[in-house]
Structure formats: structure tokens, C-alpha cells
mmCIF file of C-alpha atoms and ligand atoms in Angstrom:
data_model
loop_
_atom_site.group_PDB
_atom_site.id
_atom_site.type_symbol
_atom_site.label_atom_id
_atom_site.label_comp_id
_atom_site.label_asym_id
_atom_site.label_seq_id
_atom_site.Cartn_x
_atom_site.Cartn_y
_atom_site.Cartn_z
ATOM 1 C CA UNK A 1 -230.584 -50.316 47.524
ATOM 2 C CA UNK A 2 -228.978 -52.890 49.833
ATOM 3 C CA UNK A 3 -228.483 -50.348 52.637
ATOM 4 C CA UNK A 4 -230.399 -47.116 52.183
ATOM 5 C CA UNK A 5 -230.020 -43.794 53.972
ATOM 6 C CA UNK A 6 -233.572 -43.885 55.308
ATOM 7 C CA UNK A 7 -236.752 -45.922 55.203
ATOM 8 C CA UNK A 8 -240.393 -45.251 55.980
ATOM 9 C CA UNK A 9 -241.661 -45.819 59.503
ATOM 10 C CA UNK A 10 -245.321 -45.481 58.604
ATOM 11 C CA UNK A 11 -247.524 -48.490 59.182
ATOM 12 C CA UNK A 12 -251.245 -49.314 59.406
ATOM 13 C CA UNK A 13 -251.795 -46.801 62.233
ATOM 14 C CA UNK A 14 -250.599 -43.867 60.136
ATOM 15 C CA UNK A 15 -252.557 -45.089 57.107
ATOM 16 C CA UNK A 16 -255.711 -45.409 59.244
ATOM 17 C CA UNK A 17 -255.227 -41.892 60.642
ATOM 18 C CA UNK A 18 -254.963 -40.429 57.120
ATOM 19 C CA UNK A 19 -257.912 -42.472 55.937
ATOM 20 C CA UNK A 20 -260.067 -41.203 58.776
ATOM 21 C CA UNK A 21 -259.269 -37.569 58.002
ATOM 22 C CA UNK A 22 -259.899 -37.992 54.290
ATOM 23 C CA UNK A 23 -263.262 -39.590 55.040
ATOM 24 C CA UNK A 24 -264.132 -36.781 57.433
ATOM 25 C CA UNK A 25 -262.924 -34.172 54.940
ATOM 26 C CA UNK A 26 -260.689 -32.402 57.483
ATOM 27 C CA UNK A 27 -257.434 -31.183 56.026
ATOM 28 C CA UNK A 28 -256.383 -27.768 57.300
ATOM 29 C CA UNK A 29 -254.802 -27.141 60.716
ATOM 30 C CA UNK A 30 -257.177 -28.079 63.524
ATOM 31 C CA UNK A 31 -257.876 -30.549 66.293
ATOM 32 C CA UNK A 32 -255.234 -33.146 65.354
ATOM 33 C CA UNK A 33 -252.461 -30.579 65.183
ATOM 34 C CA UNK A 34 -253.580 -29.276 68.584
ATOM 35 C CA UNK A 35 -253.590 -32.804 70.015
ATOM 36 C CA UNK A 36 -250.091 -33.503 68.694
ATOM 37 C CA UNK A 37 -248.854 -30.210 70.142
ATOM 38 C CA UNK A 38 -250.249 -31.118 73.576
ATOM 39 C CA UNK A 39 -248.811 -34.649 73.430
ATOM 40 C CA UNK A 40 -245.436 -33.379 72.230
ATOM 41 C CA UNK A 41 -245.145 -30.754 74.973
ATOM 42 C CA UNK A 42 -246.144 -33.345 77.597
ATOM 43 C CA UNK A 43 -243.686 -35.911 76.247
ATOM 44 C CA UNK A 44 -240.790 -33.499 76.645
ATOM 45 C CA UNK A 45 -242.020 -31.856 79.842
ATOM 46 C CA UNK A 46 -242.354 -28.384 78.314
ATOM 47 C CA UNK A 47 -245.270 -25.961 78.591
ATOM 48 C CA UNK A 48 -245.883 -25.219 74.923
ATOM 49 C CA UNK A 49 -245.433 -26.877 71.532
ATOM 50 C CA UNK A 50 -246.237 -25.171 68.218
ATOM 51 C CA UNK A 51 -246.342 -27.219 65.039
ATOM 52 C CA UNK A 52 -245.310 -25.831 61.646
ATOM 53 C CA UNK A 53 -244.754 -27.284 58.189
ATOM 54 C CA UNK A 54 -241.012 -28.044 58.553
ATOM 55 C CA UNK A 55 -238.019 -27.843 60.864
ATOM 56 C CA UNK A 56 -236.782 -24.952 58.721
ATOM 57 C CA UNK A 57 -240.044 -23.091 59.353
ATOM 58 C CA UNK A 58 -239.651 -23.816 63.070
ATOM 59 C CA UNK A 59 -236.272 -22.064 62.964
ATOM 60 C CA UNK A 60 -237.689 -19.171 60.941
ATOM 61 C CA UNK A 61 -240.712 -18.658 63.188
ATOM 62 C CA UNK A 62 -238.560 -19.033 66.322
ATOM 63 C CA UNK A 63 -236.084 -16.374 65.227
ATOM 64 C CA UNK A 64 -238.911 -14.059 64.153
ATOM 65 C CA UNK A 65 -240.588 -14.482 67.547
ATOM 66 C CA UNK A 66 -237.443 -13.368 69.355
ATOM 67 C CA UNK A 67 -237.561 -10.107 67.382
ATOM 68 C CA UNK A 68 -241.051 -9.365 68.706
ATOM 69 C CA UNK A 69 -240.590 -10.028 72.406
ATOM 70 C CA UNK A 70 -241.660 -7.118 74.567
ATOM 71 C CA UNK A 71 -238.559 -7.313 76.754
ATOM 72 C CA UNK A 72 -235.088 -7.629 75.278
ATOM 73 C CA UNK A 73 -236.059 -8.387 71.656
ATOM 74 C CA UNK A 74 -233.330 -9.361 69.218
ATOM 75 C CA UNK A 75 -232.339 -6.539 66.903
ATOM 76 C CA UNK A 76 -230.685 -6.341 63.506
ATOM 77 C CA UNK A 77 -226.908 -6.352 63.856
ATOM 78 C CA UNK A 78 -226.960 -8.470 67.031
ATOM 79 C CA UNK A 79 -224.436 -11.296 67.083
ATOM 80 C CA UNK A 80 -225.187 -14.998 67.304
ATOM 81 C CA UNK A 81 -222.691 -17.759 68.078
ATOM 82 C CA UNK A 82 -223.197 -20.778 65.815
ATOM 83 C CA UNK A 83 -221.407 -24.076 65.158
ATOM 84 C CA UNK A 84 -219.618 -24.456 61.801
ATOM 85 C CA UNK A 85 -221.499 -27.669 60.959
ATOM 86 C CA UNK A 86 -225.268 -27.654 60.687
ATOM 87 C CA UNK A 87 -228.026 -27.624 58.105
ATOM 88 C CA UNK A 88 -228.448 -24.535 55.888
ATOM 89 C CA UNK A 89 -231.733 -23.498 57.473
ATOM 90 C CA UNK A 90 -230.183 -23.355 60.911
ATOM 91 C CA UNK A 91 -228.408 -20.268 59.563
ATOM 92 C CA UNK A 92 -230.712 -18.793 56.919
ATOM 93 C CA UNK A 93 -233.296 -17.209 59.239
ATOM 94 C CA UNK A 94 -230.443 -15.549 61.130
ATOM 95 C CA UNK A 95 -229.230 -13.970 57.889
ATOM 96 C CA UNK A 96 -232.767 -13.060 56.822
ATOM 97 C CA UNK A 97 -233.301 -11.184 60.087
ATOM 98 C CA UNK A 98 -230.032 -9.240 59.784
ATOM 99 C CA UNK A 99 -228.095 -11.004 62.524
ATOM 100 C CA UNK A 100 -224.327 -11.317 62.467
ATOM 101 C CA UNK A 101 -222.947 -14.840 62.809
ATOM 102 C CA UNK A 102 -219.830 -15.929 64.662
ATOM 103 C CA UNK A 103 -218.864 -19.430 63.572
ATOM 104 C CA UNK A 104 -217.194 -21.727 66.091
ATOM 105 C CA UNK A 105 -215.386 -24.912 65.050
ATOM 106 C CA UNK A 106 -216.741 -28.320 66.052
ATOM 107 C CA UNK A 107 -215.130 -31.009 68.150
ATOM 108 C CA UNK A 108 -213.897 -33.682 65.727
ATOM 109 C CA UNK A 109 -215.091 -36.547 67.942
ATOM 110 C CA UNK A 110 -218.636 -35.412 68.775
ATOM 111 C CA UNK A 111 -219.108 -33.161 65.693
ATOM 112 C CA UNK A 112 -220.797 -30.607 67.962
ATOM 113 C CA UNK A 113 -219.675 -27.062 68.713
ATOM 114 C CA UNK A 114 -216.386 -26.888 70.622
ATOM 115 C CA UNK A 115 -217.680 -25.165 73.749
ATOM 116 C CA UNK A 116 -214.172 -24.414 75.016
ATOM 117 C CA UNK A 117 -214.302 -21.557 72.464
ATOM 118 C CA UNK A 118 -217.514 -19.960 73.794
ATOM 119 C CA UNK A 119 -215.827 -17.319 75.966
ATOM 120 C CA UNK A 120 -213.585 -16.315 73.066
ATOM 121 C CA UNK A 121 -216.655 -16.057 70.827
ATOM 122 C CA UNK A 122 -218.381 -13.589 73.147
ATOM 123 C CA UNK A 123 -218.417 -9.880 72.256
ATOM 124 C CA UNK A 124 -220.472 -6.969 73.622
ATOM 125 C CA UNK A 125 -222.877 -7.527 70.695
ATOM 126 C CA UNK A 126 -223.533 -11.223 71.398
ATOM 127 C CA UNK A 127 -227.222 -11.902 72.114
ATOM 128 C CA UNK A 128 -227.770 -15.570 71.360
ATOM 129 C CA UNK A 129 -226.166 -18.980 70.941
ATOM 130 C CA UNK A 130 -227.605 -21.524 68.531
ATOM 131 C CA UNK A 131 -226.824 -25.029 69.789
ATOM 132 C CA UNK A 132 -227.180 -27.951 67.413
ATOM 133 C CA UNK A 133 -226.922 -31.606 68.429
ATOM 134 C CA UNK A 134 -225.557 -33.179 65.279
ATOM 135 C CA UNK A 135 -227.097 -36.428 64.026
ATOM 136 C CA UNK A 136 -228.630 -37.509 67.310
ATOM 137 C CA UNK A 137 -225.584 -36.743 69.447
ATOM 138 C CA UNK A 138 -226.290 -34.295 72.299
ATOM 139 C CA UNK A 139 -224.243 -31.104 72.113
ATOM 140 C CA UNK A 140 -222.760 -29.767 75.365
ATOM 141 C CA UNK A 141 -226.143 -28.214 76.091
ATOM 142 C CA UNK A 142 -225.616 -27.961 79.840
ATOM 143 C CA UNK A 143 -222.383 -26.008 79.421
ATOM 144 C CA UNK A 144 -223.945 -23.865 76.706
ATOM 145 C CA UNK A 145 -227.040 -23.044 78.754
ATOM 146 C CA UNK A 146 -224.881 -22.113 81.778
ATOM 147 C CA UNK A 147 -222.813 -19.855 79.496
ATOM 148 C CA UNK A 148 -225.982 -18.199 78.148
ATOM 149 C CA UNK A 149 -227.405 -17.685 81.642
ATOM 150 C CA UNK A 150 -224.126 -16.198 82.851
ATOM 151 C CA UNK A 151 -224.097 -13.660 80.028
ATOM 152 C CA UNK A 152 -227.827 -12.979 79.618
ATOM 153 C CA UNK A 153 -228.047 -14.590 76.172
ATOM 154 C CA UNK A 154 -230.844 -16.487 74.471
ATOM 155 C CA UNK A 155 -230.218 -20.162 73.845
ATOM 156 C CA UNK A 156 -231.834 -21.353 70.640
ATOM 157 C CA UNK A 157 -231.660 -25.119 70.344
ATOM 158 C CA UNK A 158 -231.968 -26.430 66.803
ATOM 159 C CA UNK A 159 -232.754 -30.017 67.723
ATOM 160 C CA UNK A 160 -233.974 -30.983 64.267
ATOM 161 C CA UNK A 161 -231.566 -33.946 64.082
ATOM 162 C CA UNK A 162 -231.789 -35.236 67.631
ATOM 163 C CA UNK A 163 -235.298 -35.945 68.838
ATOM 164 C CA UNK A 164 -235.205 -38.607 71.562
ATOM 165 C CA UNK A 165 -231.635 -37.868 72.660
ATOM 166 C CA UNK A 166 -230.816 -36.686 76.165
ATOM 167 C CA UNK A 167 -228.018 -35.301 78.275
ATOM 168 C CA UNK A 168 -227.811 -36.181 81.996
ATOM 169 C CA UNK A 169 -231.404 -37.419 81.746
ATOM 170 C CA UNK A 170 -232.735 -34.148 80.292
ATOM 171 C CA UNK A 171 -234.105 -34.394 76.733
ATOM 172 C CA UNK A 172 -232.343 -32.522 73.963
ATOM 173 C CA UNK A 173 -234.692 -29.838 72.724
ATOM 174 C CA UNK A 174 -235.555 -28.665 76.242
ATOM 175 C CA UNK A 175 -232.392 -26.741 77.138
ATOM 176 C CA UNK A 176 -233.150 -23.645 75.058
ATOM 177 C CA UNK A 177 -235.502 -20.685 75.458
ATOM 178 C CA UNK A 178 -236.744 -21.919 72.082
ATOM 179 C CA UNK A 179 -236.183 -25.422 70.760
ATOM 180 C CA UNK A 180 -236.935 -26.721 67.292
ATOM 181 C CA UNK A 181 -237.575 -30.168 65.835
ATOM 182 C CA UNK A 182 -238.033 -31.592 62.349
ATOM 183 C CA UNK A 183 -240.401 -34.416 61.434
ATOM 184 C CA UNK A 184 -239.143 -34.744 57.870
ATOM 185 C CA UNK A 185 -239.110 -38.203 56.246
ATOM 186 C CA UNK A 186 -235.750 -39.494 57.478
ATOM 187 C CA UNK A 187 -236.031 -38.114 61.025
ATOM 188 C CA UNK A 188 -236.823 -39.838 64.330
ATOM 189 C CA UNK A 189 -240.538 -39.435 63.811
ATOM 190 C CA UNK A 190 -241.969 -38.518 60.461
ATOM 191 C CA UNK A 191 -244.960 -36.560 59.255
ATOM 192 C CA UNK A 192 -243.133 -36.407 55.873
ATOM 193 C CA UNK A 193 -242.844 -32.630 56.189
ATOM 194 C CA UNK A 194 -243.246 -30.980 59.569
ATOM 195 C CA UNK A 195 -241.594 -29.280 62.500
ATOM 196 C CA UNK A 196 -242.254 -28.259 66.082
ATOM 197 C CA UNK A 197 -241.154 -25.558 68.459
ATOM 198 C CA UNK A 198 -240.961 -26.179 72.207
ATOM 199 C CA UNK A 199 -240.805 -23.415 74.780
ATOM 200 C CA UNK A 200 -241.681 -22.740 78.410
ATOM 201 C CA UNK A 201 -242.202 -19.062 77.624
ATOM 202 C CA UNK A 202 -245.864 -18.199 77.092
ATOM 203 C CA UNK A 203 -245.171 -14.947 75.242
ATOM 204 C CA UNK A 204 -242.894 -16.789 72.778
ATOM 205 C CA UNK A 205 -245.557 -19.455 72.331
ATOM 206 C CA UNK A 206 -248.171 -16.827 71.444
ATOM 207 C CA UNK A 207 -245.765 -15.040 69.108
ATOM 208 C CA UNK A 208 -244.972 -18.309 67.306
ATOM 209 C CA UNK A 209 -248.697 -19.097 66.944
ATOM 210 C CA UNK A 210 -249.378 -15.742 65.303
ATOM 211 C CA UNK A 211 -246.258 -15.741 63.117
ATOM 212 C CA UNK A 212 -246.873 -19.251 61.677
ATOM 213 C CA UNK A 213 -250.400 -18.217 60.725
ATOM 214 C CA UNK A 214 -250.170 -14.985 58.638
ATOM 215 C CA UNK A 215 -249.452 -12.914 61.755
ATOM 216 C CA UNK A 216 -253.099 -13.504 62.555
ATOM 217 C CA UNK A 217 -254.516 -13.232 66.051
ATOM 218 C CA UNK A 218 -256.964 -16.098 65.466
ATOM 219 C CA UNK A 219 -254.794 -18.907 66.806
ATOM 220 C CA UNK A 220 -253.472 -16.941 69.804
ATOM 221 C CA UNK A 221 -255.104 -17.907 73.141
ATOM 222 C CA UNK A 222 -257.641 -15.300 74.329
ATOM 223 C CA UNK A 223 -255.759 -14.549 77.565
ATOM 224 C CA UNK A 224 -252.726 -13.287 75.630
ATOM 225 C CA UNK A 225 -250.799 -10.169 76.579
ATOM 226 C CA UNK A 226 -249.699 -9.678 72.960
ATOM 227 C CA UNK A 227 -252.564 -7.356 72.057
ATOM 228 C CA UNK A 228 -255.852 -5.913 73.251
ATOM 229 C CA UNK A 229 -258.917 -7.655 71.828
ATOM 230 C CA UNK A 230 -261.584 -5.607 70.065
ATOM 231 C CA UNK A 231 -265.194 -5.905 71.086
ATOM 232 C CA UNK A 232 -266.157 -5.871 67.410
ATOM 233 C CA UNK A 233 -266.127 -9.584 66.486
ATOM 234 C CA UNK A 234 -266.309 -8.784 62.748
ATOM 235 C CA UNK A 235 -262.919 -7.052 62.710
ATOM 236 C CA UNK A 236 -261.476 -9.274 65.432
ATOM 237 C CA UNK A 237 -262.005 -12.374 63.248
ATOM 238 C CA UNK A 238 -259.491 -11.052 60.705
ATOM 239 C CA UNK A 239 -257.044 -9.276 62.935
ATOM 240 C CA UNK A 240 -253.360 -9.200 61.950
ATOM 241 C CA UNK A 241 -251.015 -8.338 64.793
ATOM 242 C CA UNK A 242 -247.548 -9.195 63.462
ATOM 243 C CA UNK A 243 -245.712 -9.560 60.154
ATOM 244 C CA UNK A 244 -246.063 -13.340 59.804
ATOM 245 C CA UNK A 245 -245.965 -16.201 57.321
ATOM 246 C CA UNK A 246 -248.209 -19.042 56.386
ATOM 247 C CA UNK A 247 -246.191 -22.068 57.502
ATOM 248 C CA UNK A 248 -249.073 -24.008 59.025
ATOM 249 C CA UNK A 249 -248.983 -27.809 59.080
ATOM 250 C CA UNK A 250 -251.688 -29.959 57.531
ATOM 251 C CA UNK A 251 -254.137 -31.760 59.765
ATOM 252 C CA UNK A 252 -252.873 -35.049 58.279
ATOM 253 C CA UNK A 253 -249.401 -34.245 59.616
ATOM 254 C CA UNK A 254 -250.877 -33.723 63.083
ATOM 255 C CA UNK A 255 -252.766 -37.023 62.989
ATOM 256 C CA UNK A 256 -249.771 -38.993 61.687
ATOM 257 C CA UNK A 257 -247.514 -37.273 64.220
ATOM 258 C CA UNK A 258 -249.725 -38.493 67.070
ATOM 259 C CA UNK A 259 -249.244 -42.097 65.905
ATOM 260 C CA UNK A 260 -245.521 -41.628 65.323
ATOM 261 C CA UNK A 261 -244.935 -40.056 68.727
ATOM 262 C CA UNK A 262 -246.368 -43.183 70.387
ATOM 263 C CA UNK A 263 -243.639 -45.179 68.620
ATOM 264 C CA UNK A 264 -240.757 -42.804 69.349
ATOM 265 C CA UNK A 265 -239.247 -44.574 72.381
ATOM 266 C CA UNK A 266 -239.335 -47.986 70.706
ATOM 267 C CA UNK A 267 -237.789 -46.579 67.528
ATOM 268 C CA UNK A 268 -234.978 -44.924 69.507
ATOM 269 C CA UNK A 269 -234.205 -48.241 71.238
ATOM 270 C CA UNK A 270 -233.850 -49.914 67.837
ATOM 271 C CA UNK A 271 -231.599 -47.142 66.583
ATOM 272 C CA UNK A 272 -229.463 -47.504 69.704
ATOM 273 C CA UNK A 273 -229.207 -51.277 69.262
ATOM 274 C CA UNK A 274 -227.896 -50.700 65.717
ATOM 275 C CA UNK A 275 -225.443 -48.151 67.097
ATOM 276 C CA UNK A 276 -224.004 -50.789 69.442
ATOM 277 C CA UNK A 277 -223.259 -52.978 66.440
ATOM 278 C CA UNK A 278 -221.746 -50.052 64.534
ATOM 279 C CA UNK A 279 -219.540 -48.892 67.399
ATOM 280 C CA UNK A 280 -218.345 -52.402 68.234
ATOM 281 C CA UNK A 281 -217.293 -52.967 64.608
ATOM 282 C CA UNK A 282 -215.537 -49.627 64.097
ATOM 283 C CA UNK A 283 -214.044 -48.606 67.417
ATOM 284 C CA UNK A 284 -210.302 -48.913 67.842
ATOM 285 C CA UNK A 285 -209.583 -48.846 64.095
ATOM 286 C CA UNK A 286 -207.306 -45.859 63.604
ATOM 287 C CA UNK A 287 -208.485 -45.404 60.005
ATOM 288 C CA UNK A 288 -211.931 -44.284 61.107
ATOM 289 C CA UNK A 289 -213.075 -41.453 63.370
ATOM 290 C CA UNK A 290 -216.628 -42.286 64.414
ATOM 291 C CA UNK A 291 -218.927 -39.981 66.347
ATOM 292 C CA UNK A 292 -218.257 -40.187 70.093
ATOM 293 C CA UNK A 293 -221.522 -40.275 71.991
ATOM 294 C CA UNK A 294 -222.078 -37.449 74.454
ATOM 295 C CA UNK A 295 -224.909 -38.325 76.836
ATOM 296 C CA UNK A 296 -227.518 -40.552 75.203
ATOM 297 C CA UNK A 297 -227.607 -40.226 71.426
ATOM 298 C CA UNK A 298 -230.672 -40.994 69.334
ATOM 299 C CA UNK A 299 -228.276 -42.012 66.516
ATOM 300 C CA UNK A 300 -229.748 -40.377 63.419
ATOM 301 C CA UNK A 301 -227.005 -42.041 61.356
ATOM 302 C CA UNK A 302 -223.456 -43.388 61.517
ATOM 303 C CA UNK A 303 -220.667 -40.977 60.647
ATOM 304 C CA UNK A 304 -217.249 -42.021 59.458
ATOM 305 C CA UNK A 305 -214.374 -39.581 59.007
ATOM 306 C CA UNK A 306 -211.381 -41.115 57.266
ATOM 307 C CA UNK A 307 -208.387 -40.283 59.441
ATOM 308 C CA UNK A 308 -206.707 -37.446 57.511
ATOM 309 C CA UNK A 309 -203.291 -38.401 58.887
ATOM 310 C CA UNK A 310 -203.477 -41.689 56.939
ATOM 311 C CA UNK A 311 -204.393 -40.017 53.638
ATOM 312 C CA UNK A 312 -207.140 -42.482 52.720
ATOM 313 C CA UNK A 313 -208.730 -41.749 49.356
ATOM 314 C CA UNK A 314 -212.399 -40.889 50.032
ATOM 315 C CA UNK A 315 -213.300 -41.069 46.358
ATOM 316 C CA UNK A 316 -212.130 -44.689 46.269
ATOM 317 C CA UNK A 317 -214.144 -45.490 49.395
ATOM 318 C CA UNK A 318 -217.206 -43.887 47.803
ATOM 319 C CA UNK A 319 -216.725 -45.952 44.642
ATOM 320 C CA UNK A 320 -216.735 -49.143 46.693
ATOM 321 C CA UNK A 321 -219.841 -48.046 48.590
ATOM 322 C CA UNK A 322 -221.631 -47.289 45.344
ATOM 323 C CA UNK A 323 -220.632 -50.651 43.891
ATOM 324 C CA UNK A 324 -221.986 -52.346 47.029
ATOM 325 C CA UNK A 325 -225.238 -50.393 46.729
ATOM 326 C CA UNK A 326 -224.747 -48.682 50.105
ATOM 327 C CA UNK A 327 -226.226 -45.180 50.449
ATOM 328 C CA UNK A 328 -224.000 -42.447 51.897
ATOM 329 C CA UNK A 329 -223.865 -38.663 52.016
ATOM 330 C CA UNK A 330 -222.154 -35.597 53.436
ATOM 331 C CA UNK A 331 -222.273 -35.109 57.219
ATOM 332 C CA UNK A 332 -225.375 -32.881 57.597
ATOM 333 C CA UNK A 333 -224.471 -29.882 55.391
ATOM 334 C CA UNK A 334 -220.708 -30.139 55.938
ATOM 335 C CA UNK A 335 -218.886 -26.935 56.858
ATOM 336 C CA UNK A 336 -221.371 -24.145 56.125
ATOM 337 C CA UNK A 337 -218.560 -21.704 55.321
ATOM 338 C CA UNK A 338 -217.852 -23.758 52.194
ATOM 339 C CA UNK A 339 -221.281 -23.113 50.653
ATOM 340 C CA UNK A 340 -222.079 -20.452 48.040
ATOM 341 C CA UNK A 341 -224.791 -19.007 50.285
ATOM 342 C CA UNK A 342 -222.175 -17.753 52.752
ATOM 343 C CA UNK A 343 -221.549 -14.710 50.520
ATOM 344 C CA UNK A 344 -224.888 -13.306 51.664
ATOM 345 C CA UNK A 345 -223.959 -13.490 55.335
ATOM 346 C CA UNK A 346 -222.448 -10.975 57.712
ATOM 347 C CA UNK A 347 -220.104 -13.231 59.711
ATOM 348 C CA UNK A 348 -216.704 -14.023 61.056
ATOM 349 C CA UNK A 349 -215.041 -17.043 62.626
ATOM 350 C CA UNK A 350 -213.741 -17.603 66.121
ATOM 351 C CA UNK A 351 -210.176 -18.638 65.362
ATOM 352 C CA UNK A 352 -209.554 -21.189 62.654
ATOM 353 C CA UNK A 353 -212.210 -23.619 61.484
ATOM 354 C CA UNK A 354 -210.255 -26.863 61.219
ATOM 355 C CA UNK A 355 -212.375 -29.822 62.269
ATOM 356 C CA UNK A 356 -215.503 -28.808 60.355
ATOM 357 C CA UNK A 357 -213.338 -28.776 57.228
ATOM 358 C CA UNK A 358 -211.879 -32.187 58.064
ATOM 359 C CA UNK A 359 -215.423 -33.563 58.393
ATOM 360 C CA UNK A 360 -216.351 -31.831 55.116
ATOM 361 C CA UNK A 361 -213.376 -33.232 53.196
ATOM 362 C CA UNK A 362 -212.922 -36.676 54.750
ATOM 363 C CA UNK A 363 -216.309 -37.614 56.197
ATOM 364 C CA UNK A 364 -219.663 -39.066 55.224
ATOM 365 C CA UNK A 365 -222.510 -40.893 56.893
ATOM 366 C CA UNK A 366 -224.570 -43.995 56.278
ATOM 367 C CA UNK A 367 -228.128 -44.407 57.483
ATOM 368 C CA UNK A 368 -229.648 -45.696 60.665
ATOM 369 C CA UNK A 369 -233.264 -46.879 60.734
ATOM 370 C CA UNK A 370 -235.539 -48.140 63.490
ATOM 371 C CA UNK A 371 -235.152 -51.770 62.416
ATOM 372 C CA UNK A 372 -232.434 -54.379 62.848
ATOM 373 C CA UNK A 373 -229.516 -53.395 60.574
ATOM 374 C CA UNK A 374 -226.925 -55.857 61.886
ATOM 375 C CA UNK A 375 -226.422 -57.484 58.497
ATOM 376 C CA UNK A 376 -226.225 -54.157 56.639
ATOM 377 C CA UNK A 377 -223.735 -52.669 59.098
ATOM 378 C CA UNK A 378 -221.539 -55.779 58.956
ATOM 379 C CA UNK A 379 -221.543 -55.640 55.166
ATOM 380 C CA UNK A 380 -220.728 -51.905 55.289
ATOM 381 C CA UNK A 381 -217.812 -52.701 57.575
ATOM 382 C CA UNK A 382 -216.512 -55.382 55.178
ATOM 383 C CA UNK A 383 -216.756 -53.046 52.173
ATOM 384 C CA UNK A 384 -215.074 -50.106 53.858
ATOM 385 C CA UNK A 385 -212.417 -52.353 55.358
ATOM 386 C CA UNK A 386 -211.319 -53.311 51.833
ATOM 387 C CA UNK A 387 -211.709 -49.814 50.400
ATOM 388 C CA UNK A 388 -210.078 -47.647 53.073
ATOM 389 C CA UNK A 389 -206.428 -48.186 52.356
ATOM 390 C CA UNK A 390 -203.960 -45.715 53.878
ATOM 391 C CA UNK A 391 -201.916 -43.946 51.170
ATOM 392 C CA UNK A 392 -198.601 -45.487 52.263
ATOM 393 C CA UNK A 393 -199.990 -49.003 51.795
ATOM 394 C CA UNK A 394 -201.929 -48.167 48.632
ATOM 395 C CA UNK A 395 -198.765 -47.020 46.816
ATOM 396 C CA UNK A 396 -197.030 -50.421 47.148
HETATM 397 C C1 PLP B 401 -230.004 -29.196 62.117
HETATM 398 C C2 PLP B 401 -231.168 -29.040 61.189
HETATM 399 N N1 PLP B 401 -231.921 -27.931 61.281
HETATM 400 C C3 PLP B 401 -232.981 -27.739 60.485
HETATM 401 C C4 PLP B 401 -233.362 -28.675 59.553
HETATM 402 C C5 PLP B 401 -234.531 -28.414 58.668
HETATM 403 O O1 PLP B 401 -235.560 -29.320 58.866
HETATM 404 P P1 PLP B 401 -236.621 -29.563 57.670
HETATM 405 O O2 PLP B 401 -235.955 -30.473 56.697
HETATM 406 O O3 PLP B 401 -237.768 -30.229 58.364
HETATM 407 O O4 PLP B 401 -236.960 -28.253 57.104
HETATM 408 C C6 PLP B 401 -232.601 -29.842 59.404
HETATM 409 C C7 PLP B 401 -232.995 -30.826 58.398
HETATM 410 O O5 PLP B 401 -232.690 -31.960 58.409
HETATM 411 C C8 PLP B 401 -231.474 -30.035 60.236
HETATM 412 O O6 PLP B 401 -230.708 -31.117 60.104
#
């Protein structure tokens, strides 16, 4: 493909790390996962990091942990405020744990939740807000955290698309009580499959460690307040304290993650350099609504929404992109309310959901990679310039 959605960022360092583990015969969660967790927490200035086998598992384990807190646990039927655009597994654990969702529309420019609707979204049953920074672009996390603090709500930051982004100098993925990351193939660092949870709350850290690992006490630090240890080491070795899962990462993912994390800052700089090219080529053209940066984006990708007022035929644009061998796709998961899975949810919407539907019907994104894409972006611009003809002009 001439311009693909994603490319590998693994090099000799990652290959050497895998090689070493294979030679040593160490595969299941151990020292390398622990080292990545420590490095990851230090990198983002948080107390605890817990690695799991995907960003989706990070969301699942995080939500489960909030149900087992000693003080103020979440309970079935509690309400959660969520943005209308995110990935399916931002929402699925909320449904699986019996929470009620209140969908808020997104801002058409940033593609993040329209925080002017937060007060309207609040009800006596609201217990949590899930904030998602879409495709590298920081959500209004400061406003959202202040809102949560004012109303005694949990802030759950699904930062799976925005590692390396920041708002007013504070990294995305550090604003929430719990914060999740994905290290899937196309993301800012990759362990192929993988995810992490960041928190400053020691009880939540211990809960996440048990829940990711069968609900087992084994991986919970000995000074925990979660349970009383038995003297009998035989029983203690196989002690299950919570209803958990097995969503542990592989040791290879830990070792590769350590190498990838060292490269994160450099890779973000390259993504941002590409973004400068993209923005300079697209800004000011009324046919295209491109994502407006809020804070410092880590530019997962480049979104284009064809201005609905000009009635540009997206199918025609897509045909041209295909012919030019340029990869493109829906913006994250589009408007989640449009998916079949919504029938399983207990939910309502806060007013009308307009912009998420505009993004769903008129938008798409092309890839960004940590390498120089100047030529690819220029070619993309030339192709879309020819293809995106407003309806009034097209009919002549
Ligand atoms: C916002 C968001 N949350 C969660 C996930 C799930 O991450 P994973 O693919 O690692 O399961 C994704 C995936 O890209 C995502 O975009």
C-alpha cells in the first residue's frame, strides 16, 4: 500500500529482547512485565502501573476494580457519563457490570466529549465520567476532572488512543482515578497486544493486580489491606480473593514494551512533525473539517470530515483513495449508538447526538506513523483535492 494505516515500529532492540527471552525460556508474566510497569509509572509520574493483555482488558479490570473498593464502590444501576465516539470496549465493561450509560455528543472540531453538556448530564445516580482523548487529541481533562471532584465522581480515563499527549503540561492518562492505555500494533508504542492501567490509588492497584490474575492473591503486594494473610503457606499459595479473570500479559510483551517506551518521545516528535505537514496542507479549506488540537496531541492519525454543508460524496472520495492505494477507515468506532451492540445497553442520551453522527457519516481517517510521511500526506492531499467535489459543482 502506498500509504498504510499503520506500520511496525519494532527494530533490532525488540528482536533482541524477544530472542533473549526465548533463549532463557521465560514466557509467562514475570520480571520484564514488572520492569515495564515500574518504568511506565515513572515515565508518567504515577505511583502504580499494572500491565494486562490489551487496552480492552485494562478497561475491564479497571471497571471491575471500582466495584470492589472498600469505600464508595460502584454498584449495578449507577450511571456513567460517556462520549458518543469511542471504541467498543470503552463501553462494553460498563454494560457487563450493569452500569447505565449517558451518552454526550462530541465537539465536531476536537472529536472529544462536549464538556459544556456535563452539568446537564448529571443526575443523582451519576457516579463516574469516562473521558476519552480521541486519536491522540487531549480531551478537556482538566474541566472534566474539576467537574468530577465537584460532584464526588470517579474519573476513568480511557487513554488507549493518546499515549504521549498532554494538556497544560500534564500527560493524558494521569487525570483519572484510573487511566488505561493500549499497546496494540498501531498505537504509540506497541507490544502487539497489551495494555496498562495507571493509578495513584494503592487499593485500586492491588485490586487490579488480583483481578487480572484469576482473582488470585499471589501478585498482590504483601502489605495489602485487601485481605488478611494466612499463616498456612500451602493454602496461601493458591488463595483467591476476588472474582477475577486471566488477562495477564506475556513476558515478551513486557520486554518489548521496555524497548518501545525508550523510543516513545522520539516517535511522538515524528508524529507531530507529520501533523504539521497535514495541518498546513488542509487548514483553511472549507471542504474539510480536520481535528483541532487541544493541548499537545500525540496525533494517532489524521481525521477528515467532509463538510456536510457542501454535500461532498464520501463514497466517491473513498473510491479515489482506494484507487490511489491510500488506507483509510472510520473515525475510531464512529458513533457507538449506531452499532448493533447498543441493544444490550441500558442508556440514554444527553440531548441530541449530532456531531458524532456527522463524524460517522462524513468522516474517516488516514494513518500517522513515526516516520517522515511528507510525501504520502502531499499525495493524499492531491487525491482528495480532486475527489472532494461539493455537490453544487459536481452536478455541472
Ligand atoms: C479508546 C479505546 N479504548 C480501548 C481500546 C482497546 O484497546 P485494545 O485494542 O488494546 O484492546 C481502543 C483500541 O484501539 C481504543 O481506541
